[in-house]
């Protein structure tokens, strides 16, 4: 979240100077160290939220200008960001949120070479066996987790599925901070998945990917990229007004863009 806070501070300054602003001025106003500021600007440029206009100078990018012109509707930019992450990890990607006591996929990006996971069990009943579900449950307190599992019994879907509450909670609580949550064929044989938490608001939220092949090496590589791009996705969610605490907007119905509520995808 510190990365997001820095990016938002820099973005506010860049947007304030319609004629452009120098890195030196941004550094003076934010107090950010040189390397940290360079990293933030790299992320903003890649996300089309800032554009370089000369050596060490920037203006607001197309994505930010479109968002403001559309009265804050940045769903198009969000889908562009998800599509970029999809291509970077080489897998379908999903944003999920824990709301009203249920796991819900709110956005996704797929393609011909990066298919969505086939839902063979209602995803809301499979949180214990999915990377998405684990990433969301990991952000809940003990009572919240127990409440969820009291309403959705941990069923065994494959030989790899954890069904004992104690084993699941131990897995969630002993992972290193920032480490992706994994589904190693726990929901479906032949599919591996990873998810990282991306929220600090009142609702648990995560970014996930699914790979329709049990390839641990490929999963590790994809999860590493997913983790490095999680901040960009959260920033896009905030700019789009769909971040923690903000209203949600439905993406456009087009290839590779999922509309919340249209289908329930198993983004394990």
Short mmCIF file of C-alpha atoms in Angstrom, two decimals, residues 73 75 106-107 242 248-253 258-260:
data_model
loop_
_atom_site.label_atom_id
_atom_site.label_comp_id
_atom_site.label_asym_id
_atom_site.label_seq_id
_atom_site.Cartn_x
_atom_site.Cartn_y
_atom_site.Cartn_z
CA UNK A 73 -15.58 6.32 -14.99
CA UNK A 75 -13.46 1.19 -16.23
CA UNK A 106 -15.72 -8.37 -10.05
CA UNK A 107 -13.45 -8.03 -13.11
CA UNK A 242 -13.83 0.71 -7.88
CA UNK A 248 -18.13 -0.44 -8.64
CA UNK A 249 -18.62 0.09 -12.35
CA UNK A 250 -19.31 -2.69 -14.84
CA UNK A 251 -16.71 -3.09 -17.60
CA UNK A 252 -17.82 -3.02 -21.21
CA UNK A 253 -18.99 -6.31 -22.72
CA UNK A 258 -15.82 -9.49 -17.97
CA UNK A 259 -18.87 -7.83 -16.53
CA UNK A 260 -19.48 -8.40 -12.82
#
